[in-house]
mmCIF file of C-alpha atoms in Angstrom:
data_model
loop_
_atom_site.group_PDB
_atom_site.id
_atom_site.type_symbol
_atom_site.label_atom_id
_atom_site.label_comp_id
_atom_site.label_asym_id
_atom_site.label_seq_id
_atom_site.Cartn_x
_atom_site.Cartn_y
_atom_site.Cartn_z
ATOM 1 C CA MET A 339 57.204 64.055 12.053
ATOM 2 C CA ILE A 340 57.884 61.111 14.276
ATOM 3 C CA THR A 341 57.097 57.298 14.657
ATOM 4 C CA THR A 342 57.635 54.730 17.401
ATOM 5 C CA LEU A 343 59.246 51.311 17.417
ATOM 6 C CA LYS A 344 58.226 48.092 19.137
ATOM 7 C CA THR A 345 58.736 48.056 22.847
ATOM 8 C CA ASP A 346 58.826 45.039 25.257
ATOM 9 C CA SER A 347 55.200 45.692 26.077
ATOM 10 C CA GLN A 348 53.562 46.367 22.816
ATOM 11 C CA GLU A 349 54.110 46.962 19.062
ATOM 12 C CA LYS A 350 52.582 49.697 16.992
ATOM 13 C CA THR A 351 52.968 50.178 13.302
ATOM 14 C CA HIS A 352 52.679 53.995 12.523
ATOM 15 C CA GLY A 353 54.906 54.126 9.335
ATOM 16 C CA LYS A 354 55.934 57.649 8.195
ATOM 17 C CA VAL A 355 53.013 59.495 9.509
ATOM 18 C CA GLY A 356 52.895 63.009 10.853
ATOM 19 C CA LEU A 357 53.130 63.565 14.626
ATOM 20 C CA SER A 358 49.349 64.341 14.787
ATOM 21 C CA GLY A 359 48.654 60.882 13.676
ATOM 22 C CA ILE A 360 50.287 59.273 16.659
ATOM 23 C CA LEU A 361 49.392 61.637 19.391
ATOM 24 C CA GLY A 362 46.180 59.689 20.102
ATOM 25 C CA ASP A 363 48.386 56.704 21.121
ATOM 26 C CA TYR A 364 49.640 58.446 24.201
ATOM 27 C CA PRO A 365 47.443 59.211 27.021
ATOM 28 C CA ILE A 366 46.909 62.813 28.408
ATOM 29 C CA ALA A 367 48.969 63.413 31.510
ATOM 30 C CA THR A 368 46.742 63.443 34.683
ATOM 31 C CA ILE A 369 47.645 65.549 37.806
ATOM 32 C CA GLU A 370 48.813 62.196 39.410
ATOM 33 C CA ALA A 371 51.094 61.600 36.328
ATOM 34 C CA LEU A 372 52.575 65.018 36.801
ATOM 35 C CA SER A 373 53.230 64.640 40.546
ATOM 36 C CA GLY A 374 56.929 64.131 39.875
ATOM 37 C CA PHE A 375 57.215 67.054 37.495
ATOM 38 C CA THR A 376 56.966 70.051 39.866
ATOM 39 C CA ILE A 377 56.756 72.937 37.383
ATOM 40 C CA LEU A 378 54.093 71.136 35.169
ATOM 41 C CA ALA A 379 52.070 70.035 38.176
ATOM 42 C CA GLU A 380 52.078 73.640 39.732
ATOM 43 C CA ASN A 381 50.965 75.022 36.486
ATOM 44 C CA GLN A 382 48.625 72.372 35.084
ATOM 45 C CA LEU A 383 45.591 74.647 34.992
ATOM 46 C CA LEU A 384 47.622 77.396 33.073
ATOM 47 C CA LEU A 385 48.997 74.871 30.418
ATOM 48 C CA ASN A 386 46.882 73.230 27.666
ATOM 49 C CA PRO A 387 45.961 69.751 29.203
ATOM 50 C CA LYS A 388 45.945 68.115 25.770
ATOM 51 C CA SER A 389 49.503 69.278 25.089
ATOM 52 C CA LEU A 390 50.984 67.298 27.932
ATOM 53 C CA LEU A 391 51.302 63.443 27.237
ATOM 54 C CA ILE A 392 52.518 60.487 29.054
ATOM 55 C CA ILE A 393 55.283 58.879 26.786
ATOM 56 C CA ASP A 394 55.486 55.164 27.478
ATOM 57 C CA GLU A 395 57.642 54.159 24.322
ATOM 58 C CA ARG A 396 60.944 54.971 22.851
ATOM 59 C CA VAL A 397 60.176 57.598 20.380
ATOM 60 C CA THR A 398 61.996 57.335 17.008
ATOM 61 C CA PRO A 399 61.949 60.469 14.923
ATOM 62 C CA ILE A 400 62.050 60.225 11.050
ATOM 63 C CA LYS A 401 63.186 63.783 10.503
ATOM 64 C CA GLY A 402 65.860 66.021 11.877
ATOM 65 C CA GLU A 403 69.301 65.214 13.388
ATOM 66 C CA LYS A 404 67.881 62.354 15.522
ATOM 67 C CA ALA A 405 66.122 60.679 12.710
ATOM 68 C CA ALA A 406 65.966 56.875 13.083
ATOM 69 C CA ASP A 407 67.521 57.185 16.651
ATOM 70 C CA LYS A 408 65.556 55.275 19.427
ATOM 71 C CA LEU A 409 65.242 58.089 21.914
ATOM 72 C CA ASP A 410 65.186 57.211 25.595
ATOM 73 C CA THR A 411 61.790 58.758 26.196
ATOM 74 C CA ILE A 412 60.112 56.119 28.303
ATOM 75 C CA GLY A 413 58.538 57.662 31.409
ATOM 76 C CA THR A 414 58.801 61.161 30.325
ATOM 77 C CA ILE A 415 55.980 63.790 29.794
ATOM 78 C CA GLY A 416 55.913 64.972 26.310
ATOM 79 C CA MET A 417 54.974 68.688 25.719
ATOM 80 C CA VAL A 418 53.620 68.975 22.283
ATOM 81 C CA LEU A 419 55.323 71.666 20.168
ATOM 82 C CA TYR A 420 53.245 73.428 17.337
ATOM 83 C CA ASN A 421 54.217 75.263 14.266
ATOM 84 C CA LYS A 422 52.657 78.537 12.970
ATOM 85 C CA ASP A 423 49.687 76.743 11.583
ATOM 86 C CA TYR A 424 49.013 75.157 14.939
ATOM 87 C CA GLU A 425 50.056 71.787 13.696
ATOM 88 C CA PRO A 426 51.961 69.524 16.155
ATOM 89 C CA THR A 427 55.476 68.914 14.767
ATOM 90 C CA SER A 428 57.767 67.838 17.653
ATOM 91 C CA LEU A 429 57.744 66.823 21.466
ATOM 92 C CA ARG A 430 59.757 68.296 24.227
ATOM 93 C CA CYS A 431 60.131 65.151 26.493
ATOM 94 C CA LEU A 432 60.781 66.083 30.238
ATOM 95 C CA TYR A 433 62.155 63.924 32.848
ATOM 96 C CA ALA A 434 61.067 63.969 36.574
ATOM 97 C CA ASP A 435 64.591 64.663 37.365
ATOM 98 C CA ASP A 436 65.260 68.260 36.545
ATOM 99 C CA HIS A 437 69.054 67.625 36.169
ATOM 100 C CA ILE A 438 68.381 65.503 33.003
ATOM 101 C CA LYS A 439 68.243 67.610 29.830
ATOM 102 C CA PRO A 440 64.830 67.461 28.005
ATOM 103 C CA ILE A 441 64.744 65.583 24.712
ATOM 104 C CA ILE A 442 63.456 67.458 21.633
ATOM 105 C CA THR A 443 62.301 64.866 19.144
ATOM 106 C CA ASP A 444 62.705 67.139 16.073
ATOM 107 C CA THR A 445 64.636 70.236 15.884
ATOM 108 C CA SER A 446 64.556 70.436 12.061
ATOM 109 C CA GLN A 447 61.118 72.070 11.988
ATOM 110 C CA PRO A 448 60.462 75.407 13.768
ATOM 111 C CA SER A 449 57.929 75.037 16.536
ATOM 112 C CA ALA A 450 57.095 76.261 19.976
ATOM 113 C CA TYR A 451 55.074 75.378 23.127
ATOM 114 C CA LEU A 452 51.974 77.589 23.025
ATOM 115 C CA ILE A 453 50.238 78.948 26.223
ATOM 116 C CA GLY A 454 47.078 80.992 26.064
ATOM 117 C CA SER A 455 44.643 81.933 23.233
ATOM 118 C CA LEU A 456 45.387 80.394 19.865
ATOM 119 C CA SER A 457 43.294 82.943 18.010
ATOM 120 C CA ASN A 458 45.244 84.838 15.315
ATOM 121 C CA ASP A 459 44.111 88.303 16.767
ATOM 122 C CA SER A 460 45.994 87.742 20.164
ATOM 123 C CA GLU A 461 49.425 89.280 20.681
ATOM 124 C CA LEU A 462 52.149 86.538 20.032
ATOM 125 C CA ILE A 463 54.871 86.902 22.537
ATOM 126 C CA ALA A 464 57.947 84.764 21.977
ATOM 127 C CA VAL A 465 60.404 83.796 24.730
ATOM 128 C CA ASP A 466 63.571 81.546 24.671
ATOM 129 C CA ASN A 467 63.020 79.408 27.827
ATOM 130 C CA PHE A 468 60.233 77.627 29.504
ATOM 131 C CA ASP A 469 60.757 79.091 32.992
ATOM 132 C CA ASP A 470 60.223 82.614 31.742
ATOM 133 C CA GLY A 471 57.565 81.550 29.389
ATOM 134 C CA ILE A 472 55.424 80.033 32.172
ATOM 135 C CA ALA A 473 56.050 82.946 34.416
ATOM 136 C CA LEU A 474 55.107 85.477 31.787
ATOM 137 C CA ALA A 475 51.778 83.443 31.105
ATOM 138 C CA LYS A 476 50.994 83.602 34.740
ATOM 139 C CA CYS A 477 51.445 87.420 34.806
ATOM 140 C CA LEU A 478 49.545 87.975 31.691
ATOM 141 C CA ILE A 479 46.852 85.488 31.978
ATOM 142 C CA SER A 480 44.190 88.169 31.930
ATOM 143 C CA GLU A 481 45.573 89.786 28.759
ATOM 144 C CA HIS A 482 44.700 88.662 25.229
ATOM 145 C CA VAL A 483 48.163 87.044 24.479
ATOM 146 C CA THR A 484 49.787 83.861 23.378
ATOM 147 C CA ILE A 485 53.111 82.854 24.752
ATOM 148 C CA ALA A 486 55.257 80.894 22.245
ATOM 149 C CA ILE A 487 58.083 79.161 24.072
ATOM 150 C CA SER A 488 61.067 78.235 21.865
ATOM 151 C CA PRO A 489 62.228 74.458 22.407
ATOM 152 C CA THR A 490 65.799 75.802 23.231
ATOM 153 C CA GLU A 491 67.560 79.135 23.366
ATOM 154 C CA TRP A 492 69.613 78.361 20.360
ATOM 155 C CA LEU A 493 66.443 77.778 18.257
ATOM 156 C CA PHE A 494 64.822 81.041 19.370
ATOM 157 C CA ASN A 495 65.603 83.260 16.258
ATOM 158 C CA GLU A 496 64.425 80.441 13.846
ATOM 159 C CA THR A 497 61.264 80.031 15.947
ATOM 160 C CA VAL A 498 60.548 83.806 15.939
ATOM 161 C CA LYS A 499 61.145 84.073 12.070
ATOM 162 C CA HIS A 500 58.819 81.082 11.373
ATOM 163 C CA PHE A 501 55.960 82.495 13.545
ATOM 164 C CA SER A 502 56.331 85.998 12.088
ATOM 165 C CA GLN A 503 55.666 84.799 8.596
ATOM 166 C CA ASP A 504 51.900 84.978 9.389
ATOM 167 C CA ARG A 505 51.609 87.504 12.135
ATOM 168 C CA PRO A 506 53.541 90.027 14.312
ATOM 169 C CA VAL A 507 55.740 88.567 17.064
ATOM 170 C CA THR A 508 56.572 90.479 20.216
ATOM 171 C CA ILE A 509 59.968 89.893 21.949
ATOM 172 C CA PHE A 510 61.209 91.553 25.077
ATOM 173 C CA THR A 511 64.796 92.719 25.849
ATOM 174 C CA THR A 512 66.750 95.407 27.825
ATOM 175 C CA LEU A 513 68.680 98.358 26.693
ATOM 176 C CA ASP A 514 72.065 96.609 27.096
ATOM 177 C CA LYS A 515 71.046 93.744 24.895
ATOM 178 C CA VAL A 516 68.936 95.411 22.293
ATOM 179 C CA ASP A 517 71.542 95.083 19.415
ATOM 180 C CA GLU A 518 72.297 91.471 20.197
ATOM 181 C CA VAL A 519 68.478 90.603 20.193
ATOM 182 C CA SER A 520 67.497 92.677 17.304
ATOM 183 C CA LYS A 521 70.113 92.259 14.543
ATOM 184 C CA PRO A 522 69.444 88.662 13.920
ATOM 185 C CA LEU A 523 65.760 89.468 13.288
ATOM 186 C CA ALA A 524 66.111 92.622 11.192
ATOM 187 C CA GLY A 525 63.516 92.736 8.462
ATOM 188 C CA HIS A 526 61.166 90.304 9.978
ATOM 189 C CA ASN A 527 57.614 91.150 11.257
ATOM 190 C CA VAL A 528 58.873 91.465 14.920
ATOM 191 C CA LYS A 529 58.166 94.103 17.505
ATOM 192 C CA VAL A 530 60.877 94.598 20.131
ATOM 193 C CA ILE A 531 59.943 96.040 23.458
ATOM 194 C CA VAL A 532 63.062 97.487 25.273
ATOM 195 C CA THR A 533 62.996 98.364 28.908
ATOM 196 C CA SER A 534 65.874 100.148 30.463
ATOM 197 C CA ASP A 535 67.271 98.025 33.209
ATOM 198 C CA ARG A 536 64.666 95.475 34.487
ATOM 199 C CA THR A 537 63.080 92.934 32.087
ATOM 200 C CA VAL A 538 59.378 93.169 31.420
ATOM 201 C CA LEU A 539 59.062 89.951 33.569
ATOM 202 C CA GLU A 540 60.904 91.662 36.320
ATOM 203 C CA HIS A 541 58.564 94.692 36.152
ATOM 204 C CA LEU A 542 55.704 92.361 36.267
ATOM 205 C CA GLU A 543 56.767 90.174 39.031
ATOM 206 C CA TYR A 544 58.697 92.360 41.399
ATOM 207 C CA GLY A 545 57.731 95.892 40.244
ATOM 208 C CA GLY A 546 53.918 95.162 40.501
ATOM 209 C CA LEU A 547 53.410 97.081 37.161
ATOM 210 C CA SER A 548 50.684 96.033 34.659
ATOM 211 C CA TYR A 549 51.637 95.319 31.077
ATOM 212 C CA ASP A 550 49.931 98.509 29.853
ATOM 213 C CA VAL A 551 51.970 100.711 32.406
ATOM 214 C CA ILE A 552 55.319 99.155 31.280
ATOM 215 C CA LEU A 553 54.407 99.879 27.574
ATOM 216 C CA GLU A 554 53.597 103.381 28.419
ATOM 217 C CA ASP A 555 56.652 104.136 30.524
ATOM 218 C CA SER A 556 58.790 106.852 29.255
ATOM 219 C CA LYS A 557 61.923 104.572 29.446
ATOM 220 C CA THR A 558 60.243 101.863 27.293
ATOM 221 C CA THR A 559 60.910 101.970 23.522
ATOM 222 C CA ILE A 560 59.160 99.852 20.902
ATOM 223 C CA THR A 561 60.802 99.047 17.683
ATOM 224 C CA ASN A 562 59.418 97.472 14.560
ATOM 225 C CA LEU A 563 62.181 95.514 12.997
ATOM 226 C CA GLN A 564 60.426 95.090 9.691
ATOM 227 C CA ALA A 565 59.845 98.876 9.262
ATOM 228 C CA ASP A 566 63.313 99.681 10.494
ATOM 229 C CA ALA A 567 64.914 97.447 7.868
ATOM 230 C CA TRP A 568 64.417 100.134 5.220
ATOM 231 C CA SER A 569 66.206 103.325 5.791
ATOM 232 C CA GLU A 570 64.913 106.700 4.728
ATOM 233 C CA PRO A 571 65.338 107.219 0.968
ATOM 234 C CA GLU A 572 68.103 109.587 -0.018
ATOM 235 C CA LEU A 573 67.530 112.633 -2.228
ATOM 236 C CA LEU A 574 68.668 112.392 -5.764
ATOM 237 C CA ALA A 575 70.320 115.877 -5.335
ATOM 238 C CA SER A 576 72.635 116.628 -2.523
ATOM 239 C CA ASP A 577 70.820 119.963 -1.992
ATOM 240 C CA PRO A 578 67.685 120.506 -3.925
ATOM 241 C CA SER A 579 67.959 124.248 -3.197
ATOM 242 C CA GLN A 580 71.037 124.653 -5.237
ATOM 243 C CA PRO A 581 71.588 123.935 -8.888
ATOM 244 C CA THR A 582 73.789 120.960 -9.735
ATOM 245 C CA LEU A 583 77.201 121.884 -10.665
ATOM 246 C CA TYR A 584 77.803 122.066 -14.471
ATOM 247 C CA PRO A 585 81.123 120.367 -15.636
ATOM 248 C CA ILE A 586 82.320 123.372 -17.491
ATOM 249 C CA GLU A 587 85.929 122.281 -17.144
ATOM 250 C CA ALA A 588 84.975 119.367 -19.468
ATOM 251 C CA TRP A 589 84.810 121.727 -22.459
ATOM 252 C CA PRO A 590 87.904 122.645 -24.482
ATOM 253 C CA PRO A 591 88.907 126.383 -24.017
ATOM 254 C CA ILE A 592 87.836 127.379 -27.542
ATOM 255 C CA LEU A 593 84.165 126.488 -26.565
ATOM 256 C CA ARG A 594 84.363 127.107 -22.741
ATOM 257 C CA ARG A 595 85.045 130.729 -23.241
ATOM 258 C CA PRO A 596 81.845 131.241 -25.392
ATOM 259 C CA ILE A 597 79.708 129.381 -22.928
ATOM 260 C CA GLU A 598 80.914 131.472 -19.989
ATOM 261 C CA ALA A 599 80.225 134.661 -22.050
ATOM 262 C CA ILE A 600 76.684 133.546 -22.978
ATOM 263 C CA ALA A 601 76.043 132.733 -19.404
ATOM 264 C CA TYR A 602 77.362 135.943 -18.212
ATOM 265 C CA TYR A 603 75.663 138.292 -20.788
ATOM 266 C CA THR A 604 72.298 136.480 -20.702
ATOM 267 C CA GLN A 605 72.213 135.743 -16.901
ATOM 268 C CA VAL A 606 71.558 132.075 -17.441
ATOM 269 C CA PRO A 607 72.976 129.069 -15.625
ATOM 270 C CA LEU A 608 76.316 127.552 -17.215
ATOM 271 C CA ALA A 609 74.321 124.406 -17.863
ATOM 272 C CA MET A 610 71.652 126.137 -20.061
ATOM 273 C CA ALA A 611 74.343 128.033 -21.977
ATOM 274 C CA GLY A 612 76.455 124.861 -22.350
ATOM 275 C CA GLN A 613 73.606 122.715 -23.596
ATOM 276 C CA ALA A 614 72.731 125.377 -26.173
ATOM 277 C CA VAL A 615 76.279 125.469 -27.597
ATOM 278 C CA LEU A 616 76.203 121.666 -27.600
ATOM 279 C CA GLY A 617 73.043 121.701 -29.666
ATOM 280 C CA ALA A 618 74.568 124.327 -32.110
ATOM 281 C CA ILE A 619 77.802 122.317 -32.731
ATOM 282 C CA ALA A 620 75.778 119.123 -33.077
ATOM 283 C CA HIS A 621 73.759 120.764 -35.885
ATOM 284 C CA ILE A 622 76.956 122.103 -37.576
ATOM 285 C CA GLY A 623 78.514 118.729 -37.458
ATOM 286 C CA GLN A 624 75.518 117.185 -39.526
ATOM 287 C CA ALA A 625 76.991 118.726 -42.712
ATOM 288 C CA HIS A 626 80.237 116.817 -42.238
ATOM 289 C CA ILE A 627 78.791 113.241 -41.561
ATOM 290 C CA ASP A 628 76.326 110.913 -43.117
ATOM 291 C CA ALA A 629 73.694 111.536 -40.646
ATOM 292 C CA PRO A 630 69.929 111.071 -41.539
ATOM 293 C CA MET A 631 68.030 114.343 -41.612
ATOM 294 C CA GLY A 632 64.158 114.469 -42.316
ATOM 295 C CA SER A 633 61.536 111.939 -43.346
ATOM 296 C CA GLN A 634 63.090 111.310 -46.797
ATOM 297 C CA ARG A 635 66.322 110.135 -45.407
ATOM 298 C CA ALA A 636 64.577 107.939 -42.894
ATOM 299 C CA LEU A 637 62.373 106.346 -45.624
ATOM 300 C CA LEU A 638 65.673 105.728 -47.588
ATOM 301 C CA LEU A 639 67.243 103.967 -44.780
ATOM 302 C CA LEU A 640 64.148 101.781 -44.090
ATOM 303 C CA GLN A 641 63.991 100.653 -47.762
ATOM 304 C CA ARG A 642 67.545 99.695 -47.863
ATOM 305 C CA ALA A 643 67.176 97.766 -44.573
ATOM 306 C CA LYS A 644 64.275 95.779 -46.347
ATOM 307 C CA ALA A 645 66.339 95.362 -49.605
ATOM 308 C CA VAL A 646 63.620 97.140 -51.512
ATOM 309 C CA PRO A 647 64.679 98.948 -54.714
ATOM 310 C CA VAL A 648 64.364 102.623 -54.438
ATOM 311 C CA LYS A 649 62.657 104.484 -57.406
ATOM 312 C CA ARG A 650 64.345 107.762 -57.676
ATOM 313 C CA LYS A 651 62.615 110.674 -59.338
#
């Protein structure tokens, strides 16, 4: 969410409205306006025209670490960043001078610059920088994909997690970086496509391979981080083909010997003989303790608990 303050040329009162409420105040960038922005001008047809705006004011965010700051955005091109619901939440403001770092107006809300189909049934591919994102979009323009470009590399993991709440997200990496890329996203609805040496983009650009061929290559592995977050269930028994060892050593010698004898002569497991002996001595012990036996005893205890006088015959 952002608002704008008064400039020398004009005054606008937006209040605390959402970004979508003020986007109409900025003109859409024409090819002439993009003439000084090489990468945008060269790829204008690839990019969503309505997501490139001429920012002619100092933008003041009302959320995030830059809240209330008057950002030096006059003369920049604002690339509209969207959340998973396709709502505009932030701007990535570019200067004509590539050496000046772009300004992200609000980094407190996950967002991305989206290229391609915005339908929910397209494959959503997330990348961490704009150069690779635009290059991938150019290579995959004929595929049913959406490229989600994180505002910065350090926001990439949060961006992927955010978009994966509603749909699967595909990310690319190579074998030497698979752990570094996968571990922070473990358990999320993310598909990791791992190539052996060259990246997917290098295979597309320099190898001349199609996306389908890359996926089918024997050296390519595809991992579902959500499924792999749950390990295979362990068996309750260490070896179900063998009986669980019975703790015969826990019995005193006077009872251990009868159990072993019963098990030997009747050819039953020690556990069966031991439990039989345990039941027998429990029954014998009933005569020496005040333990309830039978329905009459249970009724007596119930009547005592309710403080009801018992009529004896």
